[in-house]
mmCIF file of C-alpha atoms and ligand atoms in Angstrom:
data_model
loop_
_atom_site.group_PDB
_atom_site.id
_atom_site.type_symbol
_atom_site.label_atom_id
_atom_site.label_comp_id
_atom_site.label_asym_id
_atom_site.label_seq_id
_atom_site.Cartn_x
_atom_site.Cartn_y
_atom_site.Cartn_z
ATOM 1 C CA MET A 17 132.934 30.118 91.677
ATOM 2 C CA SER A 18 135.915 32.219 92.788
ATOM 3 C CA PRO A 19 136.156 32.801 96.523
ATOM 4 C CA ILE A 20 134.338 35.618 98.295
ATOM 5 C CA LEU A 21 136.368 37.628 100.811
ATOM 6 C CA VAL A 22 134.606 38.850 103.944
ATOM 7 C CA THR A 23 136.268 41.512 106.109
ATOM 8 C CA GLY A 24 134.915 41.893 109.641
ATOM 9 C CA ALA A 25 133.977 38.220 109.236
ATOM 10 C CA THR A 26 134.322 37.380 112.933
ATOM 11 C CA GLY A 27 132.132 40.290 114.089
ATOM 12 C CA ARG A 28 128.381 40.472 114.729
ATOM 13 C CA LEU A 29 127.222 40.933 111.140
ATOM 14 C CA GLY A 30 130.197 39.296 109.429
ATOM 15 C CA GLN A 31 129.467 35.965 111.112
ATOM 16 C CA LEU A 32 125.890 36.036 109.815
ATOM 17 C CA VAL A 33 127.105 36.716 106.275
ATOM 18 C CA VAL A 34 129.735 33.957 106.450
ATOM 19 C CA GLU A 35 127.293 31.355 107.771
ATOM 20 C CA ARG A 36 124.875 32.091 104.901
ATOM 21 C CA LEU A 37 127.592 31.793 102.248
ATOM 22 C CA VAL A 38 128.909 28.585 103.818
ATOM 23 C CA ALA A 39 125.371 27.150 103.927
ATOM 24 C CA GLN A 40 125.306 27.597 100.136
ATOM 25 C CA LYS A 41 128.634 25.743 99.935
ATOM 26 C CA LEU A 42 130.390 28.804 98.514
ATOM 27 C CA PRO A 43 134.134 29.298 98.993
ATOM 28 C CA VAL A 44 134.626 31.971 101.672
ATOM 29 C CA HIS A 45 137.816 33.657 102.822
ATOM 30 C CA ALA A 46 137.771 35.534 106.129
ATOM 31 C CA LEU A 47 140.238 38.312 106.940
ATOM 32 C CA THR A 48 141.109 38.406 110.636
ATOM 33 C CA ARG A 49 143.772 39.606 113.064
ATOM 34 C CA HIS A 50 143.072 36.554 115.235
ATOM 35 C CA PRO A 51 143.396 33.427 113.078
ATOM 36 C CA ASP A 52 143.215 30.943 115.968
ATOM 37 C CA ALA A 53 139.988 32.437 117.305
ATOM 38 C CA ALA A 54 138.574 32.552 113.774
ATOM 39 C CA ARG A 55 139.466 28.885 113.238
ATOM 40 C CA GLN A 56 137.607 28.004 116.425
ATOM 41 C CA LEU A 57 134.612 29.960 115.171
ATOM 42 C CA PHE A 58 134.468 28.674 111.611
ATOM 43 C CA GLY A 59 136.328 25.352 111.753
ATOM 44 C CA THR A 60 137.388 24.236 108.306
ATOM 45 C CA THR A 61 134.360 25.697 106.499
ATOM 46 C CA VAL A 62 136.173 28.943 105.710
ATOM 47 C CA ARG A 63 139.712 29.801 104.625
ATOM 48 C CA ILE A 64 141.197 31.993 107.338
ATOM 49 C CA VAL A 65 143.356 34.806 105.996
ATOM 50 C CA PRO A 66 145.488 36.403 108.711
ATOM 51 C CA GLY A 67 145.669 40.135 108.129
ATOM 52 C CA GLU A 68 145.039 43.660 109.255
ATOM 53 C CA PHE A 69 143.633 46.723 107.493
ATOM 54 C CA ALA A 70 146.788 48.754 108.178
ATOM 55 C CA ASP A 71 149.031 46.094 106.612
ATOM 56 C CA ARG A 72 148.900 46.450 102.821
ATOM 57 C CA ILE A 73 150.898 43.265 102.236
ATOM 58 C CA SER A 74 148.316 41.206 104.128
ATOM 59 C CA LEU A 75 145.514 42.944 102.198
ATOM 60 C CA ASP A 76 147.205 42.177 98.861
ATOM 61 C CA THR A 77 147.416 38.522 99.900
ATOM 62 C CA ALA A 78 143.794 38.496 101.078
ATOM 63 C CA VAL A 79 142.343 39.866 97.820
ATOM 64 C CA ARG A 80 144.380 37.636 95.477
ATOM 65 C CA GLY A 81 142.054 35.470 93.360
ATOM 66 C CA ILE A 82 138.945 37.043 94.925
ATOM 67 C CA ASP A 83 135.934 37.836 92.729
ATOM 68 C CA ARG A 84 133.572 39.457 95.264
ATOM 69 C CA LEU A 85 134.186 41.300 98.512
ATOM 70 C CA LEU A 86 131.999 42.018 101.536
ATOM 71 C CA LEU A 87 133.530 45.158 103.049
ATOM 72 C CA LEU A 88 132.886 45.692 106.753
ATOM 73 C CA SER A 89 134.929 47.301 109.508
ATOM 74 C CA PRO A 90 134.102 48.604 112.973
ATOM 75 C CA ILE A 91 133.474 52.238 113.857
ATOM 76 C CA SER A 92 136.856 53.788 114.595
ATOM 77 C CA GLN A 93 139.007 56.769 113.794
ATOM 78 C CA SER A 94 140.568 54.704 111.006
ATOM 79 C CA LEU A 95 137.313 53.465 109.406
ATOM 80 C CA ALA A 96 137.691 55.448 106.167
ATOM 81 C CA ALA A 97 141.437 54.763 105.813
ATOM 82 C CA SER A 98 140.957 51.048 106.561
ATOM 83 C CA GLN A 99 138.127 50.545 104.103
ATOM 84 C CA ILE A 100 139.766 52.613 101.357
ATOM 85 C CA ALA A 101 142.938 50.506 101.781
ATOM 86 C CA VAL A 102 140.893 47.308 101.299
ATOM 87 C CA VAL A 103 139.085 48.803 98.285
ATOM 88 C CA ASN A 104 142.365 49.878 96.651
ATOM 89 C CA ALA A 105 143.912 46.450 97.177
ATOM 90 C CA ALA A 106 140.739 44.844 95.776
ATOM 91 C CA LYS A 107 140.737 47.062 92.696
ATOM 92 C CA ALA A 108 144.418 46.344 92.023
ATOM 93 C CA ALA A 109 143.719 42.594 92.276
ATOM 94 C CA GLY A 110 140.784 42.764 89.840
ATOM 95 C CA VAL A 111 137.960 42.108 92.324
ATOM 96 C CA ARG A 112 134.729 42.499 90.342
ATOM 97 C CA ARG A 113 132.155 43.429 92.969
ATOM 98 C CA ILE A 114 132.214 45.117 96.375
ATOM 99 C CA VAL A 115 129.254 45.075 98.771
ATOM 100 C CA LYS A 116 129.956 47.602 101.517
ATOM 101 C CA ILE A 117 128.257 47.709 104.895
ATOM 102 C CA SER A 118 127.894 51.427 105.389
ATOM 103 C CA GLY A 119 126.441 53.577 108.164
ATOM 104 C CA SER A 120 122.742 54.218 108.702
ATOM 105 C CA ASP A 121 121.363 56.541 106.031
ATOM 106 C CA TRP A 122 120.527 59.235 108.630
ATOM 107 C CA THR A 123 124.163 59.332 109.796
ATOM 108 C CA ILE A 124 125.386 59.970 106.241
ATOM 109 C CA ASP A 125 122.761 62.281 104.854
ATOM 110 C CA PRO A 126 122.832 65.189 105.586
ATOM 111 C CA PRO A 127 126.599 65.255 106.135
ATOM 112 C CA GLY A 128 128.239 66.810 109.193
ATOM 113 C CA GLY A 129 125.987 65.333 111.900
ATOM 114 C CA SER A 130 127.943 62.135 112.503
ATOM 115 C CA ILE A 131 131.679 61.487 112.424
ATOM 116 C CA ALA A 132 130.966 57.800 111.718
ATOM 117 C CA GLY A 133 128.528 58.672 108.925
ATOM 118 C CA ASP A 134 131.032 61.088 107.392
ATOM 119 C CA ALA A 135 133.718 58.361 107.447
ATOM 120 C CA HIS A 136 131.364 55.938 105.671
ATOM 121 C CA ALA A 137 130.470 58.695 103.178
ATOM 122 C CA ALA A 138 134.160 59.126 102.297
ATOM 123 C CA VAL A 139 134.398 55.407 101.477
ATOM 124 C CA GLU A 140 131.166 55.517 99.456
ATOM 125 C CA GLN A 141 132.519 58.477 97.442
ATOM 126 C CA HIS A 142 135.770 56.621 96.804
ATOM 127 C CA LEU A 143 133.831 53.572 95.588
ATOM 128 C CA ARG A 144 131.697 55.702 93.263
ATOM 129 C CA ARG A 145 134.832 57.018 91.542
ATOM 130 C CA LEU A 146 136.272 53.552 90.870
ATOM 131 C CA PRO A 147 135.533 51.354 87.847
ATOM 132 C CA VAL A 148 134.491 48.475 90.155
ATOM 133 C CA GLU A 149 130.889 47.319 90.560
ATOM 134 C CA SER A 150 129.767 48.272 94.074
ATOM 135 C CA VAL A 151 126.737 48.734 96.278
ATOM 136 C CA CYS A 152 126.595 50.344 99.730
ATOM 137 C CA LEU A 153 124.123 49.033 102.302
ATOM 138 C CA ARG A 154 122.985 51.657 104.790
ATOM 139 C CA PRO A 155 121.187 49.702 107.514
ATOM 140 C CA ASN A 156 119.119 51.479 110.156
ATOM 141 C CA ALA A 157 119.892 50.656 113.832
ATOM 142 C CA TRP A 158 120.248 46.888 114.347
ATOM 143 C CA MET A 159 117.888 45.034 116.671
ATOM 144 C CA GLN A 160 120.795 42.841 117.817
ATOM 145 C CA VAL A 161 122.630 45.908 119.167
ATOM 146 C CA SER A 162 120.295 48.641 120.439
ATOM 147 C CA LEU A 163 117.198 46.529 121.142
ATOM 148 C CA ALA A 164 119.198 43.667 122.642
ATOM 149 C CA ASN A 165 120.788 46.207 125.038
ATOM 150 C CA THR A 166 117.376 47.565 126.015
ATOM 151 C CA ILE A 167 116.070 44.049 126.678
ATOM 152 C CA LYS A 168 119.160 43.276 128.788
ATOM 153 C CA GLN A 169 118.555 46.457 130.804
ATOM 154 C CA VAL A 170 114.902 45.546 131.428
ATOM 155 C CA ARG A 171 115.773 41.966 132.414
ATOM 156 C CA ALA A 172 118.196 43.429 134.972
ATOM 157 C CA GLY A 173 115.259 45.337 136.518
ATOM 158 C CA TYR A 174 115.773 48.761 134.941
ATOM 159 C CA PRO A 175 113.233 50.791 132.946
ATOM 160 C CA VAL A 176 113.484 51.613 129.248
ATOM 161 C CA THR A 177 115.209 55.010 129.071
ATOM 162 C CA ALA A 178 115.630 57.397 126.153
ATOM 163 C CA ALA A 179 116.220 61.097 125.607
ATOM 164 C CA ASN A 180 112.951 61.278 123.642
ATOM 165 C CA LEU A 181 110.371 58.567 124.400
ATOM 166 C CA ASP A 182 108.411 59.463 121.273
ATOM 167 C CA ALA A 183 111.296 59.360 118.786
ATOM 168 C CA GLY A 184 110.997 56.078 116.935
ATOM 169 C CA VAL A 185 113.513 53.936 115.077
ATOM 170 C CA GLY A 186 112.970 51.756 112.008
ATOM 171 C CA TYR A 187 115.052 48.959 113.581
ATOM 172 C CA ILE A 188 116.368 46.254 111.282
ATOM 173 C CA ASP A 189 117.194 42.666 112.202
ATOM 174 C CA ALA A 190 120.884 42.000 111.387
ATOM 175 C CA ARG A 191 119.826 38.693 109.792
ATOM 176 C CA ASP A 192 117.964 40.704 107.147
ATOM 177 C CA ILE A 193 121.071 42.802 106.481
ATOM 178 C CA ALA A 194 123.046 39.579 106.046
ATOM 179 C CA ASP A 195 120.359 38.150 103.734
ATOM 180 C CA VAL A 196 120.478 41.300 101.585
ATOM 181 C CA ALA A 197 124.291 41.346 101.553
ATOM 182 C CA VAL A 198 124.434 37.713 100.392
ATOM 183 C CA HIS A 199 121.724 38.359 97.791
ATOM 184 C CA LEU A 200 123.764 41.240 96.360
ATOM 185 C CA LEU A 201 127.058 39.353 96.501
ATOM 186 C CA LEU A 202 125.554 36.549 94.444
ATOM 187 C CA ALA A 203 123.133 38.371 92.104
ATOM 188 C CA ASP A 204 123.977 38.300 88.397
ATOM 189 C CA ARG A 205 123.526 42.049 88.195
ATOM 190 C CA ILE A 206 123.199 44.820 90.792
ATOM 191 C CA ALA A 207 121.978 48.384 90.473
ATOM 192 C CA GLY A 208 124.773 49.892 92.594
ATOM 193 C CA GLY A 209 124.555 53.110 94.616
ATOM 194 C CA ALA A 210 123.355 53.185 98.225
ATOM 195 C CA LEU A 211 120.441 51.228 99.687
ATOM 196 C CA ASN A 212 118.614 52.335 102.834
ATOM 197 C CA LEU A 213 117.727 49.118 104.715
ATOM 198 C CA THR A 214 115.131 49.214 107.504
ATOM 199 C CA GLY A 215 112.758 46.967 109.356
ATOM 200 C CA PRO A 216 109.026 46.908 108.601
ATOM 201 C CA ASP A 217 107.964 49.701 110.956
ATOM 202 C CA VAL A 218 109.035 52.409 113.366
ATOM 203 C CA LYS A 219 108.918 51.750 117.100
ATOM 204 C CA THR A 220 109.288 54.367 119.849
ATOM 205 C CA PRO A 221 110.881 53.637 123.248
ATOM 206 C CA ARG A 222 107.384 53.729 124.798
ATOM 207 C CA GLN A 223 106.202 51.057 122.332
ATOM 208 C CA ILE A 224 109.336 48.993 122.968
ATOM 209 C CA ALA A 225 108.629 49.104 126.733
ATOM 210 C CA ASP A 226 105.048 47.925 126.080
ATOM 211 C CA LEU A 227 106.213 45.100 123.804
ATOM 212 C CA ILE A 228 108.782 43.869 126.319
ATOM 213 C CA ALA A 229 106.132 44.164 129.076
ATOM 214 C CA THR A 230 103.751 41.976 127.054
ATOM 215 C CA ALA A 231 106.476 39.406 126.406
ATOM 216 C CA LEU A 232 107.561 39.316 130.065
ATOM 217 C CA GLY A 233 104.038 39.535 131.494
ATOM 218 C CA ARG A 234 104.934 42.426 133.795
ATOM 219 C CA ARG A 235 104.925 46.205 133.752
ATOM 220 C CA VAL A 236 107.958 47.905 132.146
ATOM 221 C CA ALA A 237 108.382 51.651 132.698
ATOM 222 C CA ALA A 238 109.632 54.032 130.009
ATOM 223 C CA ILE A 239 111.470 57.033 131.462
ATOM 224 C CA ALA A 240 112.856 60.100 129.698
ATOM 225 C CA LYS A 241 116.522 60.545 130.566
ATOM 226 C CA ALA A 242 118.879 63.202 129.261
ATOM 227 C CA PRO A 243 121.979 61.630 127.688
ATOM 228 C CA SER A 244 125.106 61.641 129.862
ATOM 229 C CA PRO A 245 127.494 64.395 128.790
ATOM 230 C CA ILE A 246 130.305 63.148 126.611
ATOM 231 C CA ALA A 247 133.836 63.633 127.978
ATOM 232 C CA ALA A 248 135.973 66.140 126.072
ATOM 233 C CA ASP A 249 138.635 63.461 125.551
ATOM 234 C CA ALA A 250 136.167 60.698 124.555
ATOM 235 C CA ASP A 251 137.407 58.421 121.779
ATOM 236 C CA PHE A 252 135.971 58.313 118.256
ATOM 237 C CA GLU A 253 133.569 55.454 118.971
ATOM 238 C CA HIS A 254 132.059 57.104 122.067
ATOM 239 C CA ARG A 255 131.680 60.434 120.278
ATOM 240 C CA ALA A 256 130.043 58.622 117.359
ATOM 241 C CA ILE A 257 127.592 56.831 119.683
ATOM 242 C CA ALA A 258 126.694 60.112 121.428
ATOM 243 C CA GLN A 259 125.926 61.637 118.022
ATOM 244 C CA PHE A 260 123.721 58.636 117.111
ATOM 245 C CA SER A 261 121.698 59.242 120.305
ATOM 246 C CA THR A 262 121.241 62.926 119.436
ATOM 247 C CA LEU A 263 120.097 62.120 115.894
ATOM 248 C CA ILE A 264 117.735 59.378 117.111
ATOM 249 C CA ALA A 265 116.223 61.718 119.744
ATOM 250 C CA ALA A 266 115.612 64.216 116.929
ATOM 251 C CA GLY A 267 113.587 61.582 115.067
ATOM 252 C CA CYS A 268 116.116 61.065 112.229
ATOM 253 C CA ALA A 269 116.006 57.236 112.500
ATOM 254 C CA ALA A 270 112.188 57.072 112.294
ATOM 255 C CA VAL A 271 112.326 55.812 108.733
ATOM 256 C CA THR A 272 111.155 52.720 106.878
ATOM 257 C CA THR A 273 111.787 51.701 103.294
ATOM 258 C CA ASP A 274 110.625 48.744 101.193
ATOM 259 C CA VAL A 275 114.177 47.866 100.070
ATOM 260 C CA VAL A 276 114.478 44.611 102.053
ATOM 261 C CA ALA A 277 111.085 43.348 100.845
ATOM 262 C CA SER A 278 111.717 44.321 97.234
ATOM 263 C CA LEU A 279 115.137 42.595 97.131
ATOM 264 C CA LEU A 280 114.256 39.476 99.129
ATOM 265 C CA GLY A 281 110.595 39.057 98.095
ATOM 266 C CA ARG A 282 109.485 38.811 101.733
ATOM 267 C CA PRO A 283 108.917 41.357 104.510
ATOM 268 C CA PRO A 284 111.747 42.191 106.911
ATOM 269 C CA ARG A 285 111.703 40.595 110.380
ATOM 270 C CA SER A 286 109.710 42.555 112.970
ATOM 271 C CA VAL A 287 110.639 44.064 116.333
ATOM 272 C CA GLU A 288 107.850 42.013 117.971
ATOM 273 C CA ALA A 289 109.309 38.754 116.654
ATOM 274 C CA PHE A 290 112.826 39.785 117.691
ATOM 275 C CA ILE A 291 111.772 40.624 121.265
ATOM 276 C CA PHE A 292 109.911 37.334 121.737
ATOM 277 C CA GLU A 293 112.683 35.276 120.140
ATOM 278 C CA HIS A 294 115.446 37.063 122.065
ATOM 279 C CA LEU A 295 113.669 36.675 125.414
ATOM 280 C CA ALA A 296 112.961 32.992 124.728
ATOM 281 C CA ALA A 297 116.630 32.406 123.876
ATOM 282 C CA GLN A 298 117.750 34.216 127.045
ATOM 283 C CA ALA A 299 115.288 32.202 129.161
ATOM 284 C CA ALA A 300 116.560 28.945 127.606
ATOM 285 C CA LEU A 301 120.154 29.966 128.394
ATOM 286 C CA ALA A 302 119.204 30.738 132.004
ATOM 287 C CA GLY A 303 117.921 27.147 132.201
HETATM 288 N N1 NAP B 410 125.106 48.504 115.023
HETATM 289 C C1 NAP B 410 124.337 49.236 114.242
HETATM 290 O O1 NAP B 410 123.169 49.554 114.587
HETATM 291 C C2 NAP B 410 124.872 49.656 112.882
HETATM 292 C C3 NAP B 410 124.010 50.371 112.024
HETATM 293 C C4 NAP B 410 124.495 50.747 110.767
HETATM 294 C C5 NAP B 410 125.792 50.423 110.382
HETATM 295 N N2 NAP B 410 126.597 49.742 111.251
HETATM 296 C C6 NAP B 410 127.993 49.467 110.811
HETATM 297 O O2 NAP B 410 128.372 48.136 111.070
HETATM 298 C C7 NAP B 410 129.789 48.076 111.244
HETATM 299 C C8 NAP B 410 130.107 47.265 112.475
HETATM 300 O O3 NAP B 410 129.694 45.928 112.260
HETATM 301 P P1 NAP B 410 129.761 44.849 113.445
HETATM 302 O O4 NAP B 410 129.035 45.388 114.641
HETATM 303 O O5 NAP B 410 129.339 43.543 112.869
HETATM 304 O O6 NAP B 410 131.323 44.849 113.756
HETATM 305 P P2 NAP B 410 132.045 44.170 114.977
HETATM 306 O O7 NAP B 410 131.202 43.104 115.606
HETATM 307 O O8 NAP B 410 132.584 45.261 115.851
HETATM 308 O O9 NAP B 410 133.246 43.396 114.262
HETATM 309 C C9 NAP B 410 134.395 44.035 113.895
HETATM 310 C C10 NAP B 410 135.147 43.142 112.899
HETATM 311 O O10 NAP B 410 136.196 43.906 112.291
HETATM 312 C C11 NAP B 410 137.406 43.163 112.346
HETATM 313 N N3 NAP B 410 138.502 44.111 112.549
HETATM 314 C C12 NAP B 410 138.570 45.096 113.480
HETATM 315 N N4 NAP B 410 139.717 45.780 113.345
HETATM 316 C C13 NAP B 410 140.378 45.216 112.316
HETATM 317 C C14 NAP B 410 141.621 45.478 111.687
HETATM 318 N N5 NAP B 410 142.415 46.486 112.110
HETATM 319 N N6 NAP B 410 142.004 44.716 110.640
HETATM 320 C C15 NAP B 410 141.207 43.691 110.202
HETATM 321 N N7 NAP B 410 140.012 43.391 110.753
HETATM 322 C C16 NAP B 410 139.611 44.147 111.795
HETATM 323 C C17 NAP B 410 137.277 42.202 113.502
HETATM 324 O O11 NAP B 410 138.010 41.033 113.169
HETATM 325 P P3 NAP B 410 139.124 40.327 114.100
HETATM 326 O O12 NAP B 410 138.910 40.791 115.521
HETATM 327 O O13 NAP B 410 138.830 38.856 113.917
HETATM 328 O O14 NAP B 410 140.404 40.753 113.507
HETATM 329 C C18 NAP B 410 135.766 41.908 113.508
HETATM 330 O O15 NAP B 410 135.497 40.816 112.656
HETATM 331 C C19 NAP B 410 130.306 49.525 111.355
HETATM 332 O O16 NAP B 410 130.907 49.902 110.148
HETATM 333 C C20 NAP B 410 129.018 50.298 111.605
HETATM 334 O O17 NAP B 410 129.084 51.636 111.132
HETATM 335 C C21 NAP B 410 126.185 49.346 112.485
#
């Protein structure tokens, strides 16, 4: 099989995708600005391709001989430009399939509520216009980011706080996103379009506090707290995160779909399992 290129390979989700492809003994190329760090992370299991989204020459080198591409980049002012540059290089090199990690569905649709969602939407639109097979994964909020932060806060002695304690989220475990991404990279045929990926159910901050309390065997308070005002000169990422909080408080993320189960033939991982597993791992680390 021709190699698969993963961008964002050294990040939170990229690493999970790479480790799954490597476990199947597939040839993986990883684009990175930090080749030495990437080599330490992946050893010799992956071909490290030094490069940078803003450097077209490095992108042209990275996509040469590639059949399938996992497209992922962090939230930033340059998200749309970066991803479109990778897509254009991939198309020119004859890459056959692109699996894009997009924003959460509720950040993209309806448009105008999220600068990050709008940037992802621009890339999705670009992909739709190209004669390259593509699918865009729109994962709901990841357990490994938002929930892990909440657990960290509680372990440090603080309560669970949220602008709206009754606004739930259909959290998804990042390992399920990686499983779906790998499934779609390797499938013989894909339907294309955009897929809304969620966990199995919606959990509110009050329910999260109760679940962590059960796991820790102590009371955990849930307290309503207005979001801190965002500075006028805040950067793109901070403005994007503030908008996510507003949309979540309005209940926009309280969504579940059966996409993960229908693609993988098993239910998505649950919030309960994540909390217990995460706390056990933290306790083991603490000795
Ligand atoms: N967290 C959530 O709940 C959530 C929900 C839905 C969608 N998403 C989407 O997930 C994505 C973020 O994924 P993540 O958290 O796994 O990312 P991450 O951990 O922040 O990793 C970022 C990756 O991008 C690479 N990178 C950054 N700038 C680069 C550049 N200029 N050129 C080449 N590579 C560059 C980094 O590689 P090097 O440092 O090695 O160069 C790193 O591997 C975003 O697009 C976000 O919208 C997140």
